[in-house]
C-alpha positions as a printed NumPy array, in Angstrom:
array([[-20.443,   9.64 , -56.424],
       [-20.9  ,  13.37 , -56.142],
       [-22.48 ,  14.394, -52.89 ],
       [-21.082,  11.431, -51.018],
       [-17.93 ,  13.126, -49.827],
       [-16.663,  11.96 , -46.473],
       [-14.822,  14.91 , -44.991],
       [-11.502,  13.121, -44.582],
       [ -8.161,  14.219, -45.894],
       [ -6.746,  12.723, -49.053],
       [ -3.749,  10.425, -48.723],
       [ -1.167,   9.125, -51.166],
       [ -2.251,   6.321, -53.409],
       [ -0.016,   3.357, -54.055],
       [ -0.479,  -0.402, -54.344],
       [ -3.801,  -1.181, -52.737],
       [ -3.234,  -4.81 , -51.805],
       [ -6.014,  -7.338, -51.369],
       [ -9.121,  -6.422, -49.473],
       [ -8.605,  -6.519, -45.727],
       [ -4.862,  -7.207, -45.884],
       [ -2.227,  -5.135, -44.128],
       [ -0.768,  -2.624, -46.544],
       [  1.916,   0.051, -46.096],
       [  0.658,   3.348, -44.729],
       [  1.653,   5.219, -47.882],
       [ -0.519,   2.847, -49.914],
       [ -3.724,   3.872, -48.178],
       [ -6.242,   6.05 , -49.93 ],
       [ -9.058,   8.025, -48.406],
       [-11.219,  10.457, -50.316],
       [-10.842,  14.205, -49.883],
       [-13.666,  16.57 , -49.039],
       [-15.946,  17.976, -51.701],
       [-16.181,  21.74 , -51.368],
       [-18.401,  24.511, -52.661],
       [-17.309,  26.158, -55.913],
       [-16.868,  29.904, -56.244],
       [-20.128,  31.799, -56.402],
       [-21.091,  33.034, -59.873],
       [-20.499,  36.756, -60.314],
       [-23.663,  37.383, -62.328],
       [-27.151,  35.935, -62.683],
       [-26.161,  34.74 , -66.158],
       [-23.315,  32.767, -64.622],
       [-25.613,  30.595, -62.511],
       [-26.224,  26.97 , -63.511],
       [-29.683,  26.141, -64.811],
       [-31.787,  23.438, -63.136],
       [-35.005,  21.738, -64.19 ],
       [-37.513,  19.36 , -62.606],
       [-35.906,  15.98 , -63.345],
       [-38.405,  13.971, -61.27 ],
       [-41.027,  14.76 , -58.666],
       [-38.325,  14.627, -55.987],
       [-35.155,  15.817, -57.717],
       [-33.708,  18.713, -59.689],
       [-31.467,  18.045, -62.675],
       [-28.687,  20.109, -64.235],
       [-29.635,  21.646, -67.568],
       [-26.371,  23.534, -68.01 ],
       [-23.8  ,  21.707, -70.121],
       [-20.065,  21.743, -69.495],
       [-18.588,  22.195, -66.038],
       [-21.741,  22.608, -63.953],
       [-22.024,  20.831, -60.591],
       [-24.973,  18.51 , -60.054],
       [-27.606,  19.966, -57.701],
       [-27.644,  16.86 , -55.493],
       [-23.923,  17.158, -54.795],
       [-24.181,  20.822, -53.833],
       [-27.138,  20.046, -51.553],
       [-25.09 ,  17.461, -49.654],
       [-22.111,  19.799, -49.258],
       [-24.432,  22.507, -47.898],
       [-26.101,  20.05 , -45.502],
       [-22.715,  19.193, -44.042],
       [-21.457,  22.78 , -43.98 ],
       [-24.518,  23.94 , -42.036],
       [-25.209,  20.782, -40.02 ],
       [-26.616,  22.007, -36.656],
       [-24.966,  19.238, -34.619],
       [-26.302,  19.62 , -31.071],
       [-28.626,  22.598, -31.088],
       [-31.324,  24.426, -29.172],
       [-34.458,  24.993, -31.218],
       [-35.372,  28.596, -31.981],
       [-38.843,  27.975, -30.537],
       [-37.369,  26.714, -27.238],
       [-35.26 ,  29.8  , -26.568],
       [-31.621,  30.004, -25.353],
       [-32.262,  27.806, -22.312],
       [-34.109,  25.017, -24.084],
       [-32.893,  21.395, -24.215],
       [-30.225,  20.457, -26.724],
       [-31.208,  18.161, -29.574],
       [-29.16 ,  16.172, -32.082],
       [-29.787,  17.067, -35.729],
       [-30.72 ,  13.858, -37.539],
       [-33.485,  15.041, -39.87 ],
       [-34.199,  17.907, -42.242],
       [-36.848,  19.116, -39.765],
       [-33.976,  19.828, -37.351],
       [-32.501,  22.269, -39.88 ],
       [-35.804,  24.141, -39.841],
       [-35.711,  24.275, -36.037],
       [-32.026,  25.114, -35.535],
       [-30.608,  28.659, -35.658],
       [-27.573,  29.099, -37.92 ],
       [-25.135,  30.819, -35.59 ],
       [-22.575,  31.703, -38.259],
       [-25.194,  33.888, -39.975],
       [-26.23 ,  35.873, -36.886],
       [-26.983,  39.558, -37.51 ],
       [-27.835,  42.508, -35.272],
       [-31.114,  44.361, -35.764],
       [-31.517,  48.13 , -35.458],
       [-32.78 ,  47.749, -31.895],
       [-29.711,  45.693, -30.925],
       [-31.268,  42.211, -30.988],
       [-29.147,  39.307, -32.226],
       [-31.105,  37.186, -34.71 ],
       [-30.177,  34.235, -36.865],
       [-31.901,  32.463, -39.756],
       [-32.518,  28.738, -39.439],
       [-30.024,  26.296, -40.933],
       [-32.678,  25.264, -43.465],
       [-33.099,  28.867, -44.619],
       [-29.341,  29.197, -45.111],
       [-29.075,  25.917, -47.049],
       [-31.943,  26.881, -49.376],
       [-30.78 ,  30.467, -49.842],
       [-27.19 ,  29.434, -50.582],
       [-28.338,  26.805, -53.082],
       [-30.12 ,  29.486, -55.138],
       [-26.942,  31.556, -55.176],
       [-25.491,  28.883, -57.466],
       [-28.539,  27.948, -59.542],
       [-31.432,  29.48 , -61.434],
       [-34.584,  27.913, -62.842],
       [-35.192,  26.815, -66.388],
       [-37.786,  28.793, -68.295],
       [-41.358,  28.283, -67.107],
       [-40.458,  26.566, -63.835],
       [-42.16 ,  27.779, -60.662],
       [-39.792,  28.793, -57.849],
       [-42.136,  27.619, -55.089],
       [-42.458,  24.205, -56.727],
       [-38.702,  23.992, -57.216],
       [-38.054,  24.853, -53.562],
       [-40.494,  22.139, -52.453],
       [-38.541,  19.637, -54.567],
       [-35.285,  20.978, -53.15 ],
       [-36.566,  20.288, -49.633],
       [-37.331,  16.693, -50.632],
       [-33.766,  16.371, -51.931],
       [-32.383,  17.792, -48.686],
       [-34.397,  15.33 , -46.599],
       [-33.149,  12.335, -48.604],
       [-29.553,  13.533, -48.958],
       [-29.228,  14.154, -45.224],
       [-30.434,  10.645, -44.456],
       [-27.937,   9.237, -46.962],
       [-25.1  ,  11.459, -45.7  ],
       [-25.487,  10.367, -42.085],
       [-25.676,   6.732, -43.182],
       [-22.541,   6.976, -45.322],
       [-20.464,   8.991, -42.877],
       [-20.658,   6.191, -40.316],
       [-19.475,   3.603, -42.835],
       [-16.748,   5.896, -44.17 ],
       [-15.573,   6.744, -40.655],
       [-15.123,   3.035, -39.938],
       [-13.228,   2.455, -43.215],
       [-10.975,   5.403, -42.369],
       [-10.383,   4.039, -38.864],
       [ -9.201,   0.697, -40.245],
       [ -7.129,   2.477, -42.909],
       [ -5.293,   4.335, -40.154],
       [ -4.416,   0.945, -38.71 ],
       [ -3.09 ,  -0.302, -42.063],
       [ -6.107,  -2.382, -43.088],
       [ -8.298,  -1.732, -46.097],
       [-11.988,  -2.256, -45.44 ],
       [-14.352,  -0.802, -48.011],
       [-17.969,   0.073, -47.231],
       [-19.253,  -3.26 , -48.535],
       [-16.999,  -5.1  , -46.082],
       [-18.07 ,  -2.801, -43.248],
       [-21.694,  -3.719, -43.96 ],
       [-21.118,  -7.423, -44.614],
       [-18.97 ,  -7.932, -41.486],
       [-20.999,  -5.508, -39.337],
       [-17.768,  -3.743, -38.404],
       [-17.693,  -0.942, -35.865],
       [-15.285,   0.966, -33.608],
       [-15.279,  -0.314, -30.058],
       [-14.036,   2.695, -28.083],
       [-14.946,   6.382, -27.988],
       [-11.325,   7.446, -28.483],
       [-11.332,   5.586, -31.784],
       [-14.416,   7.442, -32.967],
       [-12.991,  10.787, -31.911],
       [ -9.758,  10.105, -33.788],
       [-11.563,  10.008, -37.12 ],
       [-13.97 ,  12.933, -36.708],
       [-14.663,  14.204, -40.27 ],
       [-13.665,  17.757, -41.169],
       [-17.246,  19.014, -41.349],
       [-17.711,  18.082, -37.678],
       [-14.396,  19.473, -36.388],
       [-16.031,  22.643, -35.066],
       [-18.969,  20.634, -33.701],
       [-17.212,  17.999, -31.638],
       [-20.132,  17.846, -29.191],
       [-22.418,  17.063, -32.145],
       [-20.057,  14.357, -33.42 ],
       [-19.881,  12.819, -29.932],
       [-23.683,  12.822, -29.704],
       [-23.926,  11.251, -33.16 ],
       [-21.513,   8.499, -32.11 ],
       [-23.58 ,   7.845, -28.96 ],
       [-26.68 ,   7.617, -31.133],
       [-25.003,   4.978, -33.32 ],
       [-23.628,   2.964, -30.411],
       [-26.186,   3.38 , -27.61 ],
       [-29.58 ,   4.187, -29.114],
       [-31.717,   1.042, -28.924],
       [-34.005,   2.088, -31.781],
       [-31.028,   2.704, -34.088],
       [-29.449,  -0.638, -33.179],
       [-32.733,  -2.495, -33.717],
       [-33.157,  -0.845, -37.122],
       [-29.577,  -1.768, -38.068],
       [-30.208,  -5.399, -37.16 ],
       [-33.422,  -5.426, -39.209],
       [-31.722,  -3.759, -42.178],
       [-28.935,  -6.332, -42.075],
       [-31.507,  -9.136, -42.111],
       [-33.34 ,  -7.488, -45.015],
       [-30.147,  -7.2  , -47.048],
       [-29.354, -10.894, -46.779],
       [-25.798, -12.006, -47.587],
       [-23.482, -11.528, -50.538],
       [-24.288,  -7.9  , -51.34 ],
       [-27.346,  -5.74 , -51.914],
       [-27.318,  -4.521, -55.546],
       [-25.171,  -4.217, -58.675],
       [-25.308,  -0.42 , -59.054],
       [-21.866,   0.137, -57.571],
       [-21.525,   3.824, -56.679],
       [-24.116,   4.861, -59.254],
       [-27.268,   6.381, -57.68 ],
       [-30.55 ,   4.788, -58.718],
       [-31.8  ,   7.77 , -60.817],
       [-28.609,   7.657, -62.897],
       [-28.812,   3.856, -63.168],
       [-32.392,   4.232, -64.407],
       [-31.393,   6.974, -66.85 ],
       [-28.649,   4.766, -68.331],
       [-31.062,   1.835, -68.706],
       [-33.561,   4.006, -70.563],
       [-30.803,   5.32 , -72.832],
       [-29.663,   1.764, -73.565],
       [-33.29 ,   0.971, -74.413],
       [-33.296,   3.578, -77.158],
       [-34.912,   6.201, -74.936],
       [-38.049,   4.103, -74.396],
       [-39.446,   4.364, -70.885],
       [-39.047,   1.292, -68.671],
       [-41.34 ,   0.516, -65.714],
       [-39.438,   1.5  , -62.593],
       [-40.013,  -1.883, -60.962],
       [-38.135,  -3.495, -63.877],
       [-35.238,  -1.082, -63.359],
       [-35.216,  -1.86 , -59.645],
       [-35.182,  -5.599, -60.33 ],
       [-32.309,  -5.194, -62.784],
       [-30.338,  -3.243, -60.182],
       [-30.749,  -6.107, -57.701],
       [-29.959,  -8.962, -60.082],
       [-26.766, -10.939, -59.595],
       [-24.455, -11.284, -62.579],
       [-23.973, -15.027, -62.218],
       [-26.736, -17.497, -63.06 ],
       [-27.42 , -20.427, -60.726],
       [-28.4  , -23.581, -62.577],
       [-29.308, -21.39 , -65.536],
       [-31.669, -19.219, -63.511],
       [-31.525, -15.536, -62.625],
       [-30.731, -14.913, -58.949],
       [-31.368, -11.706, -57.007],
       [-29.734, -10.155, -53.976],
       [-31.297, -10.431, -50.522],
       [-35.085, -10.335, -50.361],
       [-35.578,  -8.755, -53.784],
       [-38.116, -11.33 , -54.965],
       [-40.177, -11.057, -51.77 ],
       [-40.159,  -7.262, -52.066],
       [-41.308,  -7.413, -55.703],
       [-44.129,  -9.825, -54.847],
       [-45.256,  -7.58 , -51.995],
       [-45.209,  -4.56 , -54.302],
       [-47.186,  -6.377, -56.995],
       [-49.855,  -7.396, -54.488],
       [-50.202,  -3.836, -53.239],
       [-50.357,  -2.583, -56.836],
       [-53.148,  -5.01 , -57.702],
       [-55.192,  -3.957, -54.688],
       [-54.949,  -0.388, -55.918],
       [-55.394,  -0.922, -59.679],
       [-57.223,  -4.239, -59.975],
       [-56.285,  -7.918, -60.192],
       [-55.435,  -7.736, -63.897],
       [-52.888,  -4.941, -63.446],
       [-49.157,  -5.619, -63.417],
       [-46.564,  -2.934, -62.522],
       [-43.869,  -4.758, -64.495],
       [-45.655,  -3.765, -67.708],
       [-46.816,  -0.33 , -66.691],
       [-44.637,   2.721, -66.199],
       [-45.575,   4.399, -62.933]])
């Protein structure tokens, strides 16, 4: 999936072997890093984006254009602050670990430092650099407001950063086991609650986008392994997922899954709750009945109850596009 690059080097691909078995080193495969394309030379050469949904920009350009979401994720990793001192706290302020998009707004982007006429060294924030660089690749479709588009772009950045930090931990663990000759995909990492027991192991698989921010990577590892709030949330998330998987989307993001369902339905809009249910339905029937992953049915019931409180007892979100 574009935008879910891991920052590890690509290896040779051979016979993969069965999941979790020992396989020869030259049979291992880890994904290479996604990189930024060359900047367009003219305004006409920029890719055109449009408001796909209230929280995402879509690619209007046909042909070889890169999806906006993928470029956003690459930029988030390229300009990840790591451990930083907030601009507002000054050069002697406490260091913080960048875990949220708000941290990008607070962190100075050192690689973009410039000198003013009076000799002062100033730097834009990491958020400013991410947003500015994004618009060096893209331009708006006719009639679209730039301020509105930037607000949507910030929503994308917030979500993509959360996803990137979630996936990099899983991918780091799969890479660690691959180095030891065992194939463990992300589903197995989640299902078996796999981790890396020692700090040296974590440091040995530092992704390329953290190589120049080793202190940030170390702090991120400590957050995963020592932070009580993170561990409690992980335990709760595991309980919420249940066993045997979480959804049937594979690597397809939900917006694309939804788009494909609508296309298969002749372009007719489908209530999003129906799409979500379909994405969490198991392929196999049990005693002739449809079965869902994890706590899907409980989540749907809870959503329906909340919907009825808002729209009335006779309303039903499964028959109303929202």
